[in-house]
Coordinates of C-alpha atoms in Angstrom, one line a residue:
M109 CA -4.5 195.1 -10.9
T110 CA -3.0 193.1 -7.4
F111 CA -0.1 194.6 -7.0
V112 CA 1.7 198.5 -6.2
A113 CA 5.5 198.4 -7.2
A114 CA 7.7 200.9 -5.3
I115 CA 11.4 202.2 -6.4
D116 CA 13.3 202.5 -4.1
Q117 CA 16.6 205.0 -4.2
G118 CA 18.3 204.4 -1.4
T119 CA 21.8 205.0 -0.8
T120 CA 24.3 202.2 -1.3
S121 CA 21.6 200.0 -3.7
T122 CA 18.4 200.8 -5.5
R123 CA 15.7 198.0 -5.1
C124 CA 12.5 197.0 -6.2
I125 CA 9.6 195.8 -4.6
L126 CA 6.1 194.7 -5.2
F127 CA 3.2 194.9 -2.2
D128 CA -0.5 193.3 -2.1
D129 CA -2.7 195.3 -0.5
S130 CA -2.2 194.0 3.0
G131 CA 0.8 195.8 2.4
T132 CA 3.4 192.7 2.6
P133 CA 5.7 192.3 0.4
V134 CA 5.6 190.0 -2.5
A135 CA 8.4 189.9 -4.3
S136 CA 12.0 192.3 -4.8
A137 CA 15.3 193.1 -6.6
Q138 CA 18.1 194.7 -5.4
R139 CA 21.5 196.0 -7.0
E140 CA 23.9 198.0 -5.5
H141 CA 26.1 200.6 -7.0
A142 CA 29.2 201.7 -6.5
Q143 CA 30.3 205.0 -3.8
L144 CA 32.5 206.6 -5.7
L145 CA 35.1 208.7 -2.8
P146 CA 37.2 211.0 -5.4
R147 CA 38.4 213.0 -2.1
P148 CA 38.4 213.3 1.5
G149 CA 35.2 214.5 2.4
W150 CA 33.4 213.7 -1.2
V151 CA 31.0 211.4 -1.8
E152 CA 29.7 210.8 -5.7
H153 CA 26.9 208.2 -7.0
D154 CA 27.3 207.5 -10.9
P155 CA 23.2 208.9 -11.9
R156 CA 23.8 206.7 -15.3
E157 CA 24.1 203.3 -12.9
I158 CA 21.5 204.4 -10.7
W159 CA 18.7 204.2 -13.7
A160 CA 20.8 201.2 -15.4
N161 CA 19.9 199.6 -11.8
T162 CA 16.5 201.0 -11.6
R163 CA 15.7 199.2 -14.7
E164 CA 17.3 195.8 -13.9
V165 CA 15.5 195.3 -10.1
V166 CA 12.3 196.5 -11.9
G167 CA 13.0 193.6 -14.0
E168 CA 13.4 190.5 -12.2
A169 CA 11.2 191.5 -9.7
L170 CA 8.1 191.7 -11.7
A171 CA 9.9 188.4 -13.6
R172 CA 10.1 186.9 -10.0
A173 CA 6.5 187.3 -9.1
G174 CA 5.1 186.2 -12.1
V175 CA 3.3 189.4 -13.2
S176 CA 3.5 191.9 -16.2
S177 CA 2.3 195.7 -16.2
T178 CA -1.4 194.6 -16.0
D179 CA -1.0 194.0 -12.4
I180 CA 0.9 197.5 -11.6
A181 CA -1.6 199.4 -9.9
A182 CA 1.0 202.3 -9.8
V183 CA 4.1 203.4 -8.9
G184 CA 5.6 205.2 -6.5
I185 CA 9.3 206.2 -5.8
T186 CA 10.8 206.9 -2.8
N187 CA 15.0 208.3 -3.0
Q188 CA 17.8 209.0 -0.5
R189 CA 17.1 212.6 -0.3
E190 CA 19.4 215.9 -0.5
T191 CA 21.9 214.2 -3.6
T192 CA 21.8 216.5 -6.5
V193 CA 22.5 215.9 -10.3
V194 CA 22.2 218.3 -13.3
W195 CA 21.8 217.1 -16.6
D196 CA 21.5 217.8 -19.9
R197 CA 17.7 218.3 -21.1
R198 CA 18.4 217.6 -24.3
T199 CA 20.8 214.5 -24.6
G200 CA 20.4 213.2 -20.7
E201 CA 23.2 213.4 -20.3
P202 CA 24.7 213.8 -16.8
V203 CA 27.3 217.3 -16.3
Y204 CA 28.7 215.5 -13.2
N205 CA 28.1 212.7 -11.1
A206 CA 25.5 212.9 -8.6
I207 CA 26.6 214.4 -5.8
V208 CA 26.0 212.8 -2.0
W209 CA 23.9 213.8 0.9
Q210 CA 26.8 212.7 3.0
D211 CA 29.7 214.1 1.0
T212 CA 31.2 218.0 2.8
R213 CA 32.8 219.9 -0.3
T214 CA 30.9 222.9 0.5
D215 CA 32.1 223.4 3.8
R216 CA 33.4 226.6 2.4
L217 CA 30.3 227.5 0.5
V218 CA 28.0 227.2 3.2
R219 CA 30.5 228.9 5.6
E220 CA 30.6 232.2 2.9
L221 CA 27.1 232.6 2.7
G222 CA 26.4 232.4 6.7
G223 CA 29.5 235.5 7.0
R224 CA 27.0 237.4 4.5
G225 CA 24.8 238.1 7.7
G226 CA 22.7 235.5 9.8
G227 CA 24.7 232.7 10.2
A228 CA 23.7 229.1 10.3
D229 CA 20.4 230.6 10.6
R230 CA 20.5 232.9 7.7
Y231 CA 17.5 230.9 6.3
R232 CA 16.2 228.8 8.4
D233 CA 13.2 230.8 9.1
V234 CA 12.0 230.3 5.1
T235 CA 13.1 227.0 4.6
G236 CA 13.1 225.3 8.2
L237 CA 16.9 224.2 7.2
P238 CA 20.1 225.5 9.1
L239 CA 23.3 226.5 6.4
A240 CA 25.1 222.7 6.5
T241 CA 26.8 221.0 3.4
Y242 CA 24.0 218.8 3.9
F243 CA 21.5 220.0 1.5
S244 CA 20.9 220.3 -2.1
G245 CA 21.1 223.8 -3.2
P246 CA 24.9 224.1 -1.8
K247 CA 25.7 220.8 -4.1
A248 CA 23.7 222.2 -7.9
A249 CA 26.1 225.5 -6.7
W250 CA 29.2 223.6 -6.9
I251 CA 28.7 221.4 -9.8
L252 CA 27.3 224.8 -11.8
D253 CA 30.5 226.4 -10.4
N254 CA 33.2 223.6 -11.2
V255 CA 31.9 221.9 -14.1
D256 CA 33.7 223.4 -17.4
G257 CA 30.6 225.9 -18.8
A258 CA 28.0 224.5 -16.7
R259 CA 26.4 227.5 -15.6
A260 CA 26.5 229.3 -18.8
R261 CA 24.7 226.3 -19.8
A262 CA 22.3 226.6 -17.2
E263 CA 21.4 230.1 -17.6
R264 CA 21.0 228.8 -21.5
G265 CA 18.5 226.5 -19.8
D266 CA 20.0 223.8 -21.1
L267 CA 21.0 221.7 -18.1
L268 CA 18.0 220.5 -15.5
L269 CA 18.2 220.4 -11.9
G270 CA 17.1 217.6 -9.3
T271 CA 17.1 215.2 -6.9
I272 CA 17.3 211.3 -7.6
D273 CA 13.7 211.4 -7.6
S274 CA 13.1 213.8 -10.3
W275 CA 16.4 212.2 -11.6
L276 CA 14.3 208.7 -12.1
L277 CA 11.0 210.7 -13.2
W278 CA 12.3 212.0 -15.8
N279 CA 14.1 209.1 -17.0
L280 CA 10.6 207.0 -16.3
T281 CA 8.8 209.3 -18.0
G282 CA 10.4 209.5 -21.0
G283 CA 14.1 211.2 -21.1
P284 CA 14.9 213.3 -23.7
E285 CA 11.4 212.7 -26.2
G286 CA 9.3 214.1 -22.9
G287 CA 10.0 213.2 -19.5
V288 CA 8.4 215.6 -16.6
H289 CA 10.8 217.0 -15.0
L290 CA 8.8 217.2 -11.2
T291 CA 9.5 216.6 -7.1
D292 CA 7.3 216.5 -4.7
V293 CA 6.9 218.6 -1.5
T294 CA 8.9 216.1 0.9
N295 CA 12.7 215.9 -1.4
A296 CA 12.1 220.3 -2.1
S297 CA 12.4 220.6 1.6
R298 CA 15.4 219.0 1.7
T299 CA 17.4 221.5 -1.1
M300 CA 17.1 224.6 0.9
L301 CA 15.8 226.2 -2.0
M302 CA 12.4 226.0 -0.7
D303 CA 9.5 227.8 1.4
L304 CA 8.6 225.9 3.9
H305 CA 5.3 227.3 4.1
S306 CA 4.5 228.7 0.9
L307 CA 5.8 225.2 -0.7
S308 CA 7.3 227.3 -3.6
W309 CA 11.0 227.8 -5.4
D310 CA 12.6 231.3 -3.0
P311 CA 13.9 233.2 -6.0
A312 CA 16.2 235.1 -3.0
I313 CA 18.0 232.1 -1.7
A314 CA 18.6 230.5 -4.9
G315 CA 19.5 233.9 -6.8
D316 CA 22.0 233.7 -3.6
L317 CA 23.5 230.2 -4.8
G318 CA 23.4 231.6 -8.5
I319 CA 21.1 228.1 -9.4
P320 CA 18.3 229.5 -12.4
L321 CA 14.2 228.9 -11.8
A322 CA 14.0 227.4 -15.0
M323 CA 16.0 224.6 -13.7
L324 CA 14.2 223.5 -11.0
P325 CA 11.2 220.4 -11.2
E326 CA 8.1 221.8 -10.7
I327 CA 7.0 221.1 -7.0
R328 CA 3.8 218.7 -6.7
S329 CA 2.2 217.2 -3.9
S330 CA 3.2 213.1 -2.2
S331 CA 0.5 211.6 -3.6
E332 CA -0.5 212.3 -7.5
V333 CA -0.5 210.8 -11.3
Y334 CA 2.6 212.9 -11.9
G335 CA 2.5 211.0 -15.5
T336 CA 2.8 207.8 -16.6
V337 CA 6.1 204.7 -17.7
R338 CA 7.5 204.8 -21.2
T339 CA 10.8 203.6 -20.7
L340 CA 10.2 200.4 -19.2
G341 CA 8.7 197.8 -21.3
E342 CA 7.5 195.5 -17.9
L343 CA 5.4 198.7 -16.5
S344 CA 4.7 200.4 -19.7
G345 CA 1.5 202.6 -19.3
V346 CA 1.6 202.3 -15.7
P347 CA 0.7 205.1 -13.5
I348 CA 3.5 207.4 -11.7
T349 CA 1.2 208.1 -8.4
A350 CA 4.1 208.6 -5.5
A351 CA 7.1 210.2 -4.3
L352 CA 9.0 211.0 -0.8
G353 CA 12.1 211.2 -0.1
D354 CA 13.5 207.4 1.7
Q355 CA 12.8 209.1 5.6
Q356 CA 9.6 210.5 4.9
A357 CA 8.7 207.2 3.2
A358 CA 9.4 206.1 6.5
T359 CA 7.2 208.0 8.3
F360 CA 4.5 207.2 6.1
G361 CA 5.5 203.3 6.3
Q362 CA 5.0 203.8 10.2
V363 CA 2.1 205.1 9.7
C364 CA 2.6 207.6 11.9
F365 CA -0.2 209.7 10.4
E366 CA -1.1 212.2 14.1
P367 CA 0.7 214.9 15.6
G368 CA 3.5 213.1 18.4
M369 CA 3.9 209.8 16.5
A370 CA 7.8 209.5 15.4
K371 CA 10.1 206.6 14.3
N372 CA 13.3 205.9 13.8
T373 CA 14.5 204.4 10.9
Y374 CA 18.4 202.5 10.8
G375 CA 20.0 202.8 7.9
T376 CA 22.8 204.2 6.2
G377 CA 22.3 207.1 8.4
N378 CA 19.7 207.2 11.3
F379 CA 16.7 209.9 11.5
V380 CA 14.0 210.1 13.4
L381 CA 11.2 212.0 11.9
L382 CA 8.2 213.2 14.9
N383 CA 4.6 213.9 13.5
T384 CA 3.6 218.0 13.9
G385 CA 0.6 217.9 12.1
E386 CA -0.2 221.4 10.0
K387 CA 2.3 223.1 12.0
A388 CA 5.6 223.7 10.9
A389 CA 7.0 223.6 14.3
G390 CA 10.8 225.2 15.0
S391 CA 13.4 224.3 16.3
A392 CA 15.9 225.6 18.9
N393 CA 17.7 222.8 19.5
G394 CA 19.2 220.9 16.5
L395 CA 16.4 219.0 14.5
L396 CA 15.3 219.9 11.3
T397 CA 11.7 221.3 9.6
T398 CA 10.5 219.6 6.6
V399 CA 7.4 218.7 5.1
A400 CA 6.5 215.0 6.4
Y401 CA 3.6 214.0 3.2
Q402 CA 1.0 215.9 1.6
L403 CA -2.3 214.4 -0.5
G404 CA -2.9 215.4 -3.4
G405 CA -4.6 218.5 -2.4
Q406 CA -4.5 218.7 1.2
R407 CA -2.6 220.7 3.9
P408 CA 0.9 218.9 4.3
A409 CA 1.7 217.6 7.5
Y410 CA 4.7 218.8 8.3
A411 CA 7.6 217.4 11.3
L412 CA 10.6 217.7 13.2
E413 CA 13.6 215.7 12.0
G414 CA 17.1 214.4 13.8
S415 CA 19.3 213.4 10.9
I416 CA 22.4 211.7 11.7
A417 CA 24.8 211.0 9.1
V418 CA 26.9 208.0 10.6
T419 CA 25.3 204.3 11.4
G420 CA 25.0 201.4 9.3
S421 CA 27.7 203.1 7.2
L422 CA 29.6 202.5 10.4
V423 CA 29.3 198.6 10.4
Q424 CA 30.4 199.0 6.4
W425 CA 33.2 200.8 7.8
L426 CA 33.9 198.1 9.7
R427 CA 33.8 195.4 7.3
D428 CA 35.1 197.0 4.6
N429 CA 37.7 199.4 5.6
L430 CA 39.3 197.9 8.7
G431 CA 38.0 193.5 8.2
L432 CA 37.2 193.2 11.6
I433 CA 33.9 191.6 10.0
E434 CA 33.1 190.0 6.0
T435 CA 29.6 190.2 6.7
A436 CA 27.3 193.0 8.4
P437 CA 25.7 190.9 10.7
E438 CA 28.4 189.3 12.0
I439 CA 28.7 192.1 14.2
E440 CA 26.3 190.9 16.4
T441 CA 27.9 188.4 17.3
L442 CA 31.2 189.6 17.4
A443 CA 29.8 192.3 20.2
R444 CA 28.0 190.0 22.0
T445 CA 31.6 188.1 23.2
V446 CA 32.1 190.8 25.7
E447 CA 30.2 192.3 28.5
D448 CA 30.3 196.6 27.6
N449 CA 32.2 198.7 25.8
G450 CA 34.8 198.3 28.2
G451 CA 35.3 202.0 28.1
A452 CA 35.7 202.3 24.8
Y453 CA 33.6 205.0 22.5
F454 CA 33.4 205.4 18.9
V455 CA 32.0 208.6 17.5
P456 CA 31.8 208.5 13.9
A457 CA 32.1 212.5 13.2
F458 CA 33.3 211.6 9.0
S459 CA 31.0 214.2 7.4
G460 CA 31.1 216.2 10.6
L461 CA 28.2 216.0 12.8
F462 CA 24.9 216.6 11.9
A463 CA 21.8 216.9 14.8
P464 CA 21.3 218.2 16.8
H465 CA 25.5 219.6 16.9
W466 CA 25.9 220.5 13.1
R467 CA 29.1 220.7 13.4
S468 CA 31.1 220.4 10.2
D469 CA 34.7 221.2 11.9
A470 CA 33.9 217.6 13.5
R471 CA 36.0 214.3 12.4
G472 CA 35.6 210.7 14.4
A473 CA 37.5 209.3 17.4
L474 CA 37.7 206.5 18.9
V475 CA 38.3 207.2 22.5
G476 CA 38.9 205.6 25.6
L477 CA 41.2 203.1 24.7
T478 CA 43.4 200.7 26.6
R479 CA 44.6 197.4 26.0
Y480 CA 42.4 195.9 27.8
V481 CA 39.6 196.8 24.4
G482 CA 39.8 194.5 22.3
K483 CA 37.7 193.3 18.4
G484 CA 34.4 192.5 20.8
H485 CA 34.7 195.9 22.5
L486 CA 35.4 197.9 19.4
A487 CA 32.1 196.2 17.8
R488 CA 30.0 196.5 20.7
A489 CA 31.3 200.7 20.6
V490 CA 31.0 201.0 16.9
L491 CA 27.1 199.2 17.6
E492 CA 26.5 201.7 21.0
A493 CA 27.7 204.2 18.1
T494 CA 24.5 204.4 16.4
A495 CA 21.6 204.8 20.2
F496 CA 23.7 207.3 21.6
Q497 CA 23.1 209.5 18.7
V498 CA 19.8 208.5 18.6
R499 CA 19.4 209.9 22.5
E500 CA 20.3 213.1 21.6
V501 CA 18.2 213.4 19.0
V502 CA 15.0 212.5 21.1
D503 CA 15.8 214.9 24.1
A504 CA 16.1 217.8 21.4
M505 CA 12.5 216.6 20.1
N506 CA 11.3 216.2 23.5
A507 CA 12.1 219.9 24.1
D508 CA 11.5 221.0 21.0
A509 CA 7.8 219.3 20.9
G510 CA 7.4 220.1 24.5
L511 CA 7.0 215.9 25.1
A512 CA 8.3 212.7 26.4
L513 CA 8.2 210.3 23.9
T514 CA 6.5 207.1 24.8
E515 CA 7.7 204.8 22.4
L516 CA 9.6 204.5 18.7
R517 CA 9.0 203.1 15.9
A518 CA 12.2 201.4 14.5
D519 CA 13.0 200.0 11.0
G520 CA 15.5 200.6 8.3
G521 CA 18.5 197.0 7.8
M522 CA 20.0 197.7 11.4
V523 CA 16.8 196.8 13.4
G524 CA 17.7 193.3 12.9
N525 CA 20.6 193.3 15.3
E526 CA 19.1 192.0 18.8
L527 CA 22.0 193.5 20.4
L528 CA 21.3 196.9 19.2
M529 CA 17.6 197.4 19.9
Q530 CA 18.1 196.7 23.4
F531 CA 20.6 199.0 23.9
Q532 CA 18.0 201.4 22.1
A533 CA 15.6 200.7 24.7
D534 CA 17.6 201.2 27.5
L535 CA 19.3 204.5 26.9
L536 CA 15.8 205.9 25.7
D537 CA 13.9 204.4 28.4
V538 CA 10.8 204.0 26.4
P539 CA 10.1 200.5 24.1
V540 CA 11.3 200.2 20.9
L541 CA 8.8 198.5 18.6
R542 CA 9.3 196.3 15.2
P543 CA 6.8 196.2 12.6
R544 CA 5.8 193.3 11.2
V545 CA 7.2 194.9 7.9
T546 CA 10.6 195.9 8.7
E547 CA 10.8 197.8 4.4
T548 CA 9.2 200.7 5.9
T549 CA 10.2 203.3 3.1
A550 CA 9.5 200.7 0.2
L551 CA 5.9 200.5 1.6
G552 CA 5.7 204.5 2.1
A553 CA 6.5 204.8 -1.1
A554 CA 3.3 202.1 -1.9
Y555 CA 0.8 203.4 0.5
A556 CA 1.4 206.8 -1.1
A557 CA 1.3 205.8 -5.2
G558 CA -1.8 203.1 -4.0
L559 CA -3.3 205.9 -2.3
A560 CA -3.6 208.2 -5.0
V561 CA -5.5 206.0 -7.7
G562 CA -7.9 204.1 -4.8
F563 CA -6.0 200.7 -4.1
W564 CA -6.3 200.9 -0.8
A565 CA -9.5 203.5 0.5
G566 CA -7.8 205.9 3.3
Q567 CA -5.3 206.1 5.2
D568 CA -7.3 204.7 8.4
E569 CA -7.5 201.8 6.2
L570 CA -3.3 202.2 5.9
A571 CA -3.0 202.4 9.6
A572 CA -5.1 199.4 10.4
L573 CA -2.3 197.2 8.4
W574 CA 0.2 198.0 10.7
A575 CA 1.0 195.7 13.0
E576 CA 3.9 194.3 16.0
D577 CA 6.2 191.7 15.1
K578 CA 8.5 193.0 18.4
R579 CA 9.2 195.1 21.2
W580 CA 12.6 196.2 23.0
L581 CA 11.4 197.2 27.0
P582 CA 14.0 199.5 29.3
G583 CA 15.8 197.4 31.0
M584 CA 19.2 199.9 32.1
A585 CA 19.2 201.5 35.6
P586 CA 19.2 205.1 36.0
D587 CA 22.6 205.4 37.3
V588 CA 24.7 203.3 34.7
R589 CA 22.5 204.9 32.2
E590 CA 23.6 208.6 33.1
R591 CA 26.9 207.3 33.6
E592 CA 26.5 205.9 29.9
L593 CA 25.7 209.1 28.4
R594 CA 28.3 211.5 30.3
Q595 CA 30.6 209.4 28.5
W596 CA 29.3 209.5 25.1
S597 CA 29.2 213.1 26.3
K598 CA 32.6 213.6 26.5
A599 CA 33.3 211.2 23.4
V600 CA 31.5 214.1 21.1
R601 CA 33.4 217.0 22.6
R602 CA 36.3 215.3 21.8
T603 CA 35.7 215.5 18.4
L604 CA 35.0 219.4 17.4
E605 CA 37.7 221.6 15.8
W606 CA 39.3 219.2 14.2
V607 CA 38.7 221.0 10.6
D608 CA 40.6 223.8 11.0
G609 CA 38.3 226.3 8.8
E610 CA 40.9 226.9 6.2

């Protein structure tokens, strides 16, 4: 068996990538799925489309590599986190579309929970998370409260609840015909339902949200045998041995195994994770405490995380909603037609502001406009918005961890944008490193899957496989950096209190 397969189910697409024992991708396939936007602030996906796309990309990837199930040692899954599915255990039919992590419809419920005591920190000591629309628990409660008959069916034991990893695991291992209902600690830690310390579901929080515990999947480690593939002929009999939320998978793929190591994934959103070792470090600066990974029966590794809702999706918005570019890579070309942002700053608070602000009342704003500002300046402001938001998160991380970041390992779709990477190094005033293999989310799932079956010997072997492709060194004058940061902070303040709270 010469390959490990990774299923990477993301916010905009589903991919399957095969990796060899050097951690090199050898074949892949990808399918986008529809973004369903029924109301302002609502974002949904069709779980059936995601499952259909998963079947297609697995078959295509194996066909492109010219291999079959006998060549695959194991399968790992990584997924968009917090996105929530409720489905019928007997038919496999979802009772509603998947509610995506970006969705803000649960804002009223979140505020009501905070108003009963404790405010936004009501569950933070237990879960490591603030009360926010971001997480899965309130999304599941909304489905039970708003889909006819759903709550009664859930209380009878007819419905299952899970994040996308659980949905895929259940379908891959048989669906209604005996599929396993599992999740891993990293995904469970994003539901706002798991006790971060005991790694088990918290009955009191589930009770507050009206979620029957029987709906919830069993929590397992991130790297162990969960079951075998039964519903895909191309992978029939292959063990499924890993599941990690996408940002934890990227952390694992970047081999950030030691406390103090950090990575940032530049994707639909941005996610900075700092390994804090076996300590679940709290945050006083708007960060999340989360499980980074757990290997088999070992103690889990924890992380501090800064989650940014809109980065790569802002480029998509510029392409799809405004039509200023035809393809995402064209934004760099357009931005390079000008020397700077022309005084324009774009704060993409389309779904509120995530870390370190956690303000659901914020909405997007483009400020500093004059008649001088043109398309190139707008493109540059869009790119710079990502780097500014990352700087805010890193500042919070440095304060919470009591140390200064010395380098940032970067991955994700936007790391090919060299203008952005240089501006990021300039704003952070530390080197930004791009690895040789940038598909670190899928790679992390493959690494964790391979470890479970002995495809790789251990973490030391994986760390030795990491190789640098390019680094960007800071070159911005300190006074320029401070001026830009001041202007950005002013722009952020303009976005607040836009939603009136009704």
